[in-house]
mmCIF file of C-alpha atoms in Angstrom:
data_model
loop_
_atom_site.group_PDB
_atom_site.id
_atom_site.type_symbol
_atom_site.label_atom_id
_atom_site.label_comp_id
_atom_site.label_asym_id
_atom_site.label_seq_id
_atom_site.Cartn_x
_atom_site.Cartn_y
_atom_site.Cartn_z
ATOM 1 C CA UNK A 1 0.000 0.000 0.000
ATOM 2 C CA UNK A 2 1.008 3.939 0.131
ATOM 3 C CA UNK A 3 3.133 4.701 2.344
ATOM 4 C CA UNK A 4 4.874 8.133 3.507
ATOM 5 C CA UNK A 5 8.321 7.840 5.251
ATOM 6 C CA UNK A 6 9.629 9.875 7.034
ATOM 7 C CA UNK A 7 13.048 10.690 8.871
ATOM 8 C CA UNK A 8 14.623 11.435 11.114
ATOM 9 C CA UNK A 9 12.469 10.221 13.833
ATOM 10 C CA UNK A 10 14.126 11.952 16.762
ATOM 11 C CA UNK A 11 15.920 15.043 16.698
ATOM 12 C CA UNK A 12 17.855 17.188 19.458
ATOM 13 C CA UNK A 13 19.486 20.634 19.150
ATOM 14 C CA UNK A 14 20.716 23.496 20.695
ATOM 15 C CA UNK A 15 18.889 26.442 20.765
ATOM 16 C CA UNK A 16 19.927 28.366 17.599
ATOM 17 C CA UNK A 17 20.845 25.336 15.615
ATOM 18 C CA UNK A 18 19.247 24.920 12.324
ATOM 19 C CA UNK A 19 16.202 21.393 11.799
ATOM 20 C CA UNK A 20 15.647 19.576 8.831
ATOM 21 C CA UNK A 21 12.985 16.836 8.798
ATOM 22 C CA UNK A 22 12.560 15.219 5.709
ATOM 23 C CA UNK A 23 9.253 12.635 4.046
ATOM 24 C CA UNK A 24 9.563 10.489 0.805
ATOM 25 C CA UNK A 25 6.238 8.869 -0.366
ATOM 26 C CA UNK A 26 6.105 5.726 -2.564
ATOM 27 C CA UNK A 27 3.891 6.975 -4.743
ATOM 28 C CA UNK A 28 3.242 10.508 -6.123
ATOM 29 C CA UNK A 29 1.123 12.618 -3.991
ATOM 30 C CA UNK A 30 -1.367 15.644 -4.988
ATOM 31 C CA UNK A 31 -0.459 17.433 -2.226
ATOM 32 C CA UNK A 32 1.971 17.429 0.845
ATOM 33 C CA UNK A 33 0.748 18.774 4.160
ATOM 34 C CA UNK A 34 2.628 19.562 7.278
ATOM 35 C CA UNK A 35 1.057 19.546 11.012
ATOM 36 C CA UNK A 36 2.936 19.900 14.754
ATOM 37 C CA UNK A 37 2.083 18.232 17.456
ATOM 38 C CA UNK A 38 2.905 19.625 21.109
ATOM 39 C CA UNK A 39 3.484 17.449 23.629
ATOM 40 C CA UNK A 40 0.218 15.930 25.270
ATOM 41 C CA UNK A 41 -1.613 18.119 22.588
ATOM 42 C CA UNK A 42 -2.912 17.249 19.119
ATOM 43 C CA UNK A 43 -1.565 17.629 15.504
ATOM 44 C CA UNK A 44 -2.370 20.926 14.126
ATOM 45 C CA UNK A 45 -2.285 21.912 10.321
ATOM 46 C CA UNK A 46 0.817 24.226 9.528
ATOM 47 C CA UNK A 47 0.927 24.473 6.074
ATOM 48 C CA UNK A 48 -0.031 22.959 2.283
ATOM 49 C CA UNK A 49 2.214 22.815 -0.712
ATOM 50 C CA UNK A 50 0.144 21.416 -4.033
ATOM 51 C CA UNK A 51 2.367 22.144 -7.156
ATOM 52 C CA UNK A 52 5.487 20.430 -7.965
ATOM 53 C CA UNK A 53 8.914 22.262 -6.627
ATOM 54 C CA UNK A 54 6.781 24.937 -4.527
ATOM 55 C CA UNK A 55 8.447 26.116 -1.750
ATOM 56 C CA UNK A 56 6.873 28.390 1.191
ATOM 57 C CA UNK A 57 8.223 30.073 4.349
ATOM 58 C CA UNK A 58 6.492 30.371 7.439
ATOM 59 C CA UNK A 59 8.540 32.696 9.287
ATOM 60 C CA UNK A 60 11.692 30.928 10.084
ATOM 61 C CA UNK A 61 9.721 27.362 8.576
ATOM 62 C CA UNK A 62 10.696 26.997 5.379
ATOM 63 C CA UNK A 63 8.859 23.830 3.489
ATOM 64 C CA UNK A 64 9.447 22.314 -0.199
ATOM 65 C CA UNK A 65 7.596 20.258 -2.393
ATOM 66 C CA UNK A 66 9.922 17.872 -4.716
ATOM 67 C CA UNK A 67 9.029 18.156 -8.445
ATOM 68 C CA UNK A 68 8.169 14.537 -8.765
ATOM 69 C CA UNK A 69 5.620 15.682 -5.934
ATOM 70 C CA UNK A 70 7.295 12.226 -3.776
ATOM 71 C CA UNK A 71 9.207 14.156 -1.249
ATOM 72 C CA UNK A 72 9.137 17.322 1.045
ATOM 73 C CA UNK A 73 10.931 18.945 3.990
ATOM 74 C CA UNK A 74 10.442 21.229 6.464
ATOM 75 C CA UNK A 75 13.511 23.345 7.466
ATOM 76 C CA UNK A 76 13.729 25.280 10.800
ATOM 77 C CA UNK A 77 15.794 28.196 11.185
ATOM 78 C CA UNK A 78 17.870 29.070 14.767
ATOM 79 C CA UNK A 79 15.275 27.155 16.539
ATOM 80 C CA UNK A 80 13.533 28.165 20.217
ATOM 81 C CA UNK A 81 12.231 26.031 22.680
ATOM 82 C CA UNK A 82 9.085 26.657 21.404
ATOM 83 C CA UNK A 83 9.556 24.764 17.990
ATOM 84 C CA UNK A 84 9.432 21.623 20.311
ATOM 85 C CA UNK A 85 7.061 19.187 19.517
ATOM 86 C CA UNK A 86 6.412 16.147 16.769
ATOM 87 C CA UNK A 87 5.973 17.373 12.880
ATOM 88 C CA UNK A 88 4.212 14.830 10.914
ATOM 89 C CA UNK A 89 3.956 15.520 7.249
ATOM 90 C CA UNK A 90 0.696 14.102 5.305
ATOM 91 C CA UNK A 91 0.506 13.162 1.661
ATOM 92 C CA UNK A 92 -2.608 13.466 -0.230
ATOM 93 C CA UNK A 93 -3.325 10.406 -2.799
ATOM 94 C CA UNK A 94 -4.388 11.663 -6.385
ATOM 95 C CA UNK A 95 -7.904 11.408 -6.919
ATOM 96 C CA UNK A 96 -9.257 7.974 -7.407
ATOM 97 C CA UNK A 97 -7.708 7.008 -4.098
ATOM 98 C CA UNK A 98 -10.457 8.990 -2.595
ATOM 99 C CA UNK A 99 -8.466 11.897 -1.042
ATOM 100 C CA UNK A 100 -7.089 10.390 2.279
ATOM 101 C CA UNK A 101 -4.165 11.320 3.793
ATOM 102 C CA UNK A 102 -1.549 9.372 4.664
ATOM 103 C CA UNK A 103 0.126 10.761 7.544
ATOM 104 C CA UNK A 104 4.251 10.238 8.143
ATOM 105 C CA UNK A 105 5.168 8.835 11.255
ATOM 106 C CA UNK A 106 6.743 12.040 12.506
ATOM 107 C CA UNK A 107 10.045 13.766 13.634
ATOM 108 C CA UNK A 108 9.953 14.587 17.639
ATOM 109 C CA UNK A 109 12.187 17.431 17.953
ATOM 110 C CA UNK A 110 13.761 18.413 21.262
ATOM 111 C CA UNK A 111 15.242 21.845 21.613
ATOM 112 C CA UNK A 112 17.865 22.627 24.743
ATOM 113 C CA UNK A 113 18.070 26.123 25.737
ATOM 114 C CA UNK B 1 -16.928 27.750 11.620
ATOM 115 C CA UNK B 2 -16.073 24.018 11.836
ATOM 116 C CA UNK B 3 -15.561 22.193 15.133
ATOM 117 C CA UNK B 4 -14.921 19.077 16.146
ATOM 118 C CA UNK B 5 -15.745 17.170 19.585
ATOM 119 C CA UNK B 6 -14.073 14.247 20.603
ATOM 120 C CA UNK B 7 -14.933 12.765 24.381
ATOM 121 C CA UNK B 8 -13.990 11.188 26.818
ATOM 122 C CA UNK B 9 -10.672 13.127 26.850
ATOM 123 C CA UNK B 10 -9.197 10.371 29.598
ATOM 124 C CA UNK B 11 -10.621 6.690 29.985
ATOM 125 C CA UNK B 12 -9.156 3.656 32.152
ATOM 126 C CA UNK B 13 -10.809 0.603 31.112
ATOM 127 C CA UNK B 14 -10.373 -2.822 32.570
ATOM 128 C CA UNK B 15 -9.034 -5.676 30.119
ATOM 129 C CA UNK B 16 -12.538 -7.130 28.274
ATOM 130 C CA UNK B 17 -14.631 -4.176 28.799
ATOM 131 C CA UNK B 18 -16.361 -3.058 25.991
ATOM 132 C CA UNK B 19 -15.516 0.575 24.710
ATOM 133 C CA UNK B 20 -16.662 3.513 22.692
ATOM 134 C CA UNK B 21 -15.677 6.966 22.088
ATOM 135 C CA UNK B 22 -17.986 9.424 19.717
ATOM 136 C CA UNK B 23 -16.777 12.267 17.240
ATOM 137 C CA UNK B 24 -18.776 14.992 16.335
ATOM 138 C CA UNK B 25 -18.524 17.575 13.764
ATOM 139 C CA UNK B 26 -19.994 20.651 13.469
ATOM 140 C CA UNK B 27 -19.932 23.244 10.677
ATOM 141 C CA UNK B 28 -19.329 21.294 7.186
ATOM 142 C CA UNK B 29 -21.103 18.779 5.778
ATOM 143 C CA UNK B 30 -20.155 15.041 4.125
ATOM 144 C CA UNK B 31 -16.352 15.448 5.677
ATOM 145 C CA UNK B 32 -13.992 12.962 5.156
ATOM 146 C CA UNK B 33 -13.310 10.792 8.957
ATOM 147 C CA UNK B 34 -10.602 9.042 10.227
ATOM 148 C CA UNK B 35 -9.965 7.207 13.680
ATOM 149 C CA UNK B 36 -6.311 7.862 14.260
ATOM 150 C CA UNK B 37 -4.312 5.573 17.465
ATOM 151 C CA UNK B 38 -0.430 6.915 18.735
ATOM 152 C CA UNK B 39 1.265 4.548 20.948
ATOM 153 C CA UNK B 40 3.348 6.918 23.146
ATOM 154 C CA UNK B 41 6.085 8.854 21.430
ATOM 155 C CA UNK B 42 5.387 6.951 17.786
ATOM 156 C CA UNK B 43 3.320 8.508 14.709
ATOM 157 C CA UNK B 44 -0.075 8.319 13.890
ATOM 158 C CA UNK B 45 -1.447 4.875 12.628
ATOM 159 C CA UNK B 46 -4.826 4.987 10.578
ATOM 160 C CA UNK B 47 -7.402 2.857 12.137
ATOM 161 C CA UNK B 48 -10.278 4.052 10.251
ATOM 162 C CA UNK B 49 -11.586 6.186 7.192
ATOM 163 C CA UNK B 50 -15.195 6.842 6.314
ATOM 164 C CA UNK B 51 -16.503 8.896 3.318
ATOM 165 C CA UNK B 52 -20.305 9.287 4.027
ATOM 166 C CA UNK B 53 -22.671 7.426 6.400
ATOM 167 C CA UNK B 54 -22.290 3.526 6.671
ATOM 168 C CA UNK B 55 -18.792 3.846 4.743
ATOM 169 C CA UNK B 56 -15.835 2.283 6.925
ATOM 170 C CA UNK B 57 -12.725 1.367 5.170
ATOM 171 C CA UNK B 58 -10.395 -0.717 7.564
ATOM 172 C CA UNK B 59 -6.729 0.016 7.466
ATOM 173 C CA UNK B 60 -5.681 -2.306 10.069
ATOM 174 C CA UNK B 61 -6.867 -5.782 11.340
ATOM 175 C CA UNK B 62 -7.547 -5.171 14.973
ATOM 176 C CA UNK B 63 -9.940 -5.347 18.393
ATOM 177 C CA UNK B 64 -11.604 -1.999 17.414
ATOM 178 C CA UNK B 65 -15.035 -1.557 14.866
ATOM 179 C CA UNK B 66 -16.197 2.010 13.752
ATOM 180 C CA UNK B 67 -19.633 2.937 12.895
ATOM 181 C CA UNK B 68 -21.126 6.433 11.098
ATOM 182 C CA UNK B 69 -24.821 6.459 11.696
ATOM 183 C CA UNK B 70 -25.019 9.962 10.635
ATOM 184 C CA UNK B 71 -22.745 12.219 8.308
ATOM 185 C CA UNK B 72 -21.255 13.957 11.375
ATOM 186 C CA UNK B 73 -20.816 11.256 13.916
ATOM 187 C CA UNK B 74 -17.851 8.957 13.930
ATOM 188 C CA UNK B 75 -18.135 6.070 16.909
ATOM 189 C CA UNK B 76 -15.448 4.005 17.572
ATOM 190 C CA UNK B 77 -15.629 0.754 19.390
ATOM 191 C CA UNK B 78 -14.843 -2.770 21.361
ATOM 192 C CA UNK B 79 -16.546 -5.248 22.593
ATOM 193 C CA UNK B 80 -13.538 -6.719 24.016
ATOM 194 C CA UNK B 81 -10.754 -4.138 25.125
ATOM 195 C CA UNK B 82 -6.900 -5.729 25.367
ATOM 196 C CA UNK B 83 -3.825 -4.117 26.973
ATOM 197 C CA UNK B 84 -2.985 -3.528 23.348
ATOM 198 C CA UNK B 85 -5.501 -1.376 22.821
ATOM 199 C CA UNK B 86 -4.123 1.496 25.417
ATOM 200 C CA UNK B 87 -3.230 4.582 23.315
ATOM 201 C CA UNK B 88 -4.014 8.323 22.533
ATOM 202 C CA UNK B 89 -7.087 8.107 19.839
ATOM 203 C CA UNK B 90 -7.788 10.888 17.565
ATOM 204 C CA UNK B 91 -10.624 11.800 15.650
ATOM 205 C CA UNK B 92 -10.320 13.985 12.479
ATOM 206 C CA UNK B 93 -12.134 15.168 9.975
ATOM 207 C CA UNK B 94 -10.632 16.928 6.061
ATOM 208 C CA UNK B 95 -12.638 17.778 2.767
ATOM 209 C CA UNK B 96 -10.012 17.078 0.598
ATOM 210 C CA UNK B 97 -7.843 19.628 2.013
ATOM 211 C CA UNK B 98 -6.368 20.148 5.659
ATOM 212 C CA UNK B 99 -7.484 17.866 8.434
ATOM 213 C CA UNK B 100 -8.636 19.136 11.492
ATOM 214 C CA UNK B 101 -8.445 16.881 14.767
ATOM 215 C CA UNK B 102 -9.755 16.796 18.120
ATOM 216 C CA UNK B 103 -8.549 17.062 21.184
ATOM 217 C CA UNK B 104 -7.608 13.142 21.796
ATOM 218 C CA UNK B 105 -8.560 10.660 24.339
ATOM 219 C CA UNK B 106 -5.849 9.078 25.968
ATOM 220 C CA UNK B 107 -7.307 5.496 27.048
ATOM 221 C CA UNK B 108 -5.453 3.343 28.818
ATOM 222 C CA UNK B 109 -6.686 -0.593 29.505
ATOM 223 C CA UNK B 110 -5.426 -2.071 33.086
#
């Protein structure tokens, strides 16, 4: 079946350091979404990237599509201890796999001040 | 605007006790539904997907069953609960584009 990988699964920096996660789907996806998850909380939806090579910032989050549309990353610049948490990314199936998302299993990042 | 209520938000549950937890969503209508379980500290696994009432798609064999009696109500349940089945369950809903989740209940079997 589908499946989005993702790596790495634990991460731990210094304060200021720079975070990469990265997710590679077996299939080509119609969309890549990106969601955090605080500790004890629930994901929540960050951000969407839908064409091929698109690239977005969020502040100091910067994310990327791949132009095959199988991979993305999320990039964290000098982070804080409040970019701890889990981000999971989600790939959306092309249509006539009804639209479900599968969900990476997620990078926990752990920031030291 | 959309919500989405997902209770109880902690549960201890003896080993063979039956179990079920109930999504609700308000604000949209025909959404997309998934049952979500994370073990503690791993990634989401995908227990459950429905596209409209009385549509369940399975991902994973298992103890649990879902049911959607009506577009906006997601119910997911046991008859038999194992330790195996302790976990943090979420409920979410999408429409084809983000996916919105609730707040989680964290059930653990003892």
């Amino acid at each position: 079946g589908q499946q989005v990988m993702q790596i790495p699964q634990y991460q731990h920096v210094q304060e200021g350091e720079d975070f990469t996660t990265y997710c590679n789907s077996s299939t080509t996806l119609s969309n890549i979404q990106w969601y955090k998850q605080r500790p004890g909380g629930h994901p929540v939806f960050l951000i969407q990237l839908v064409k091929s090579g698109e690239v977005k910032k969020q502040k100091r989050l910067t994310f990327q599509f791949g132009e095959a549309k199988k991979n993305s990353s999320l990039h964290i610049t000098a982070t804080q201890t409040t970019d701890v948490g889990t981000y999971f990314c989600a790939g959306g199936l092309l249509p006539g796999n009804t639209g479900k998302l599968i969900f990476g299993q997620g990078t926990t990042l752990q920031v030291k001040p | 605007s959309q919500t989405i209520h997902q209770w109880p938000a902690t549960l201890v549950q003896p080993v063979g006790s039956p179990l079920s937890l109930e999504c609700t969503v308000e604000g949209t209508s025909n959404p997309n539904l998934y049952w979500y379980r994370q073990a503690a500290g791993r990634g989401l696994q995908l227990l459950f997907y429905s596209v409209g009432i009385g549509q369940i798609s399975s991902e994973v064999p298992q103890n649990l069953s879902a049911s959607r009696p009506q577009d906006r109500q997601f119910i997911l349940s046991s008859k038999k609960l194992l330790l195996s089945d302790s976990g943090f369950y979420l409920c979410a809903w999408d429409h084809y584009t983000e996916a919105f989740f609730g707040q989680g209940t964290r059930l653990t079997v003892v």
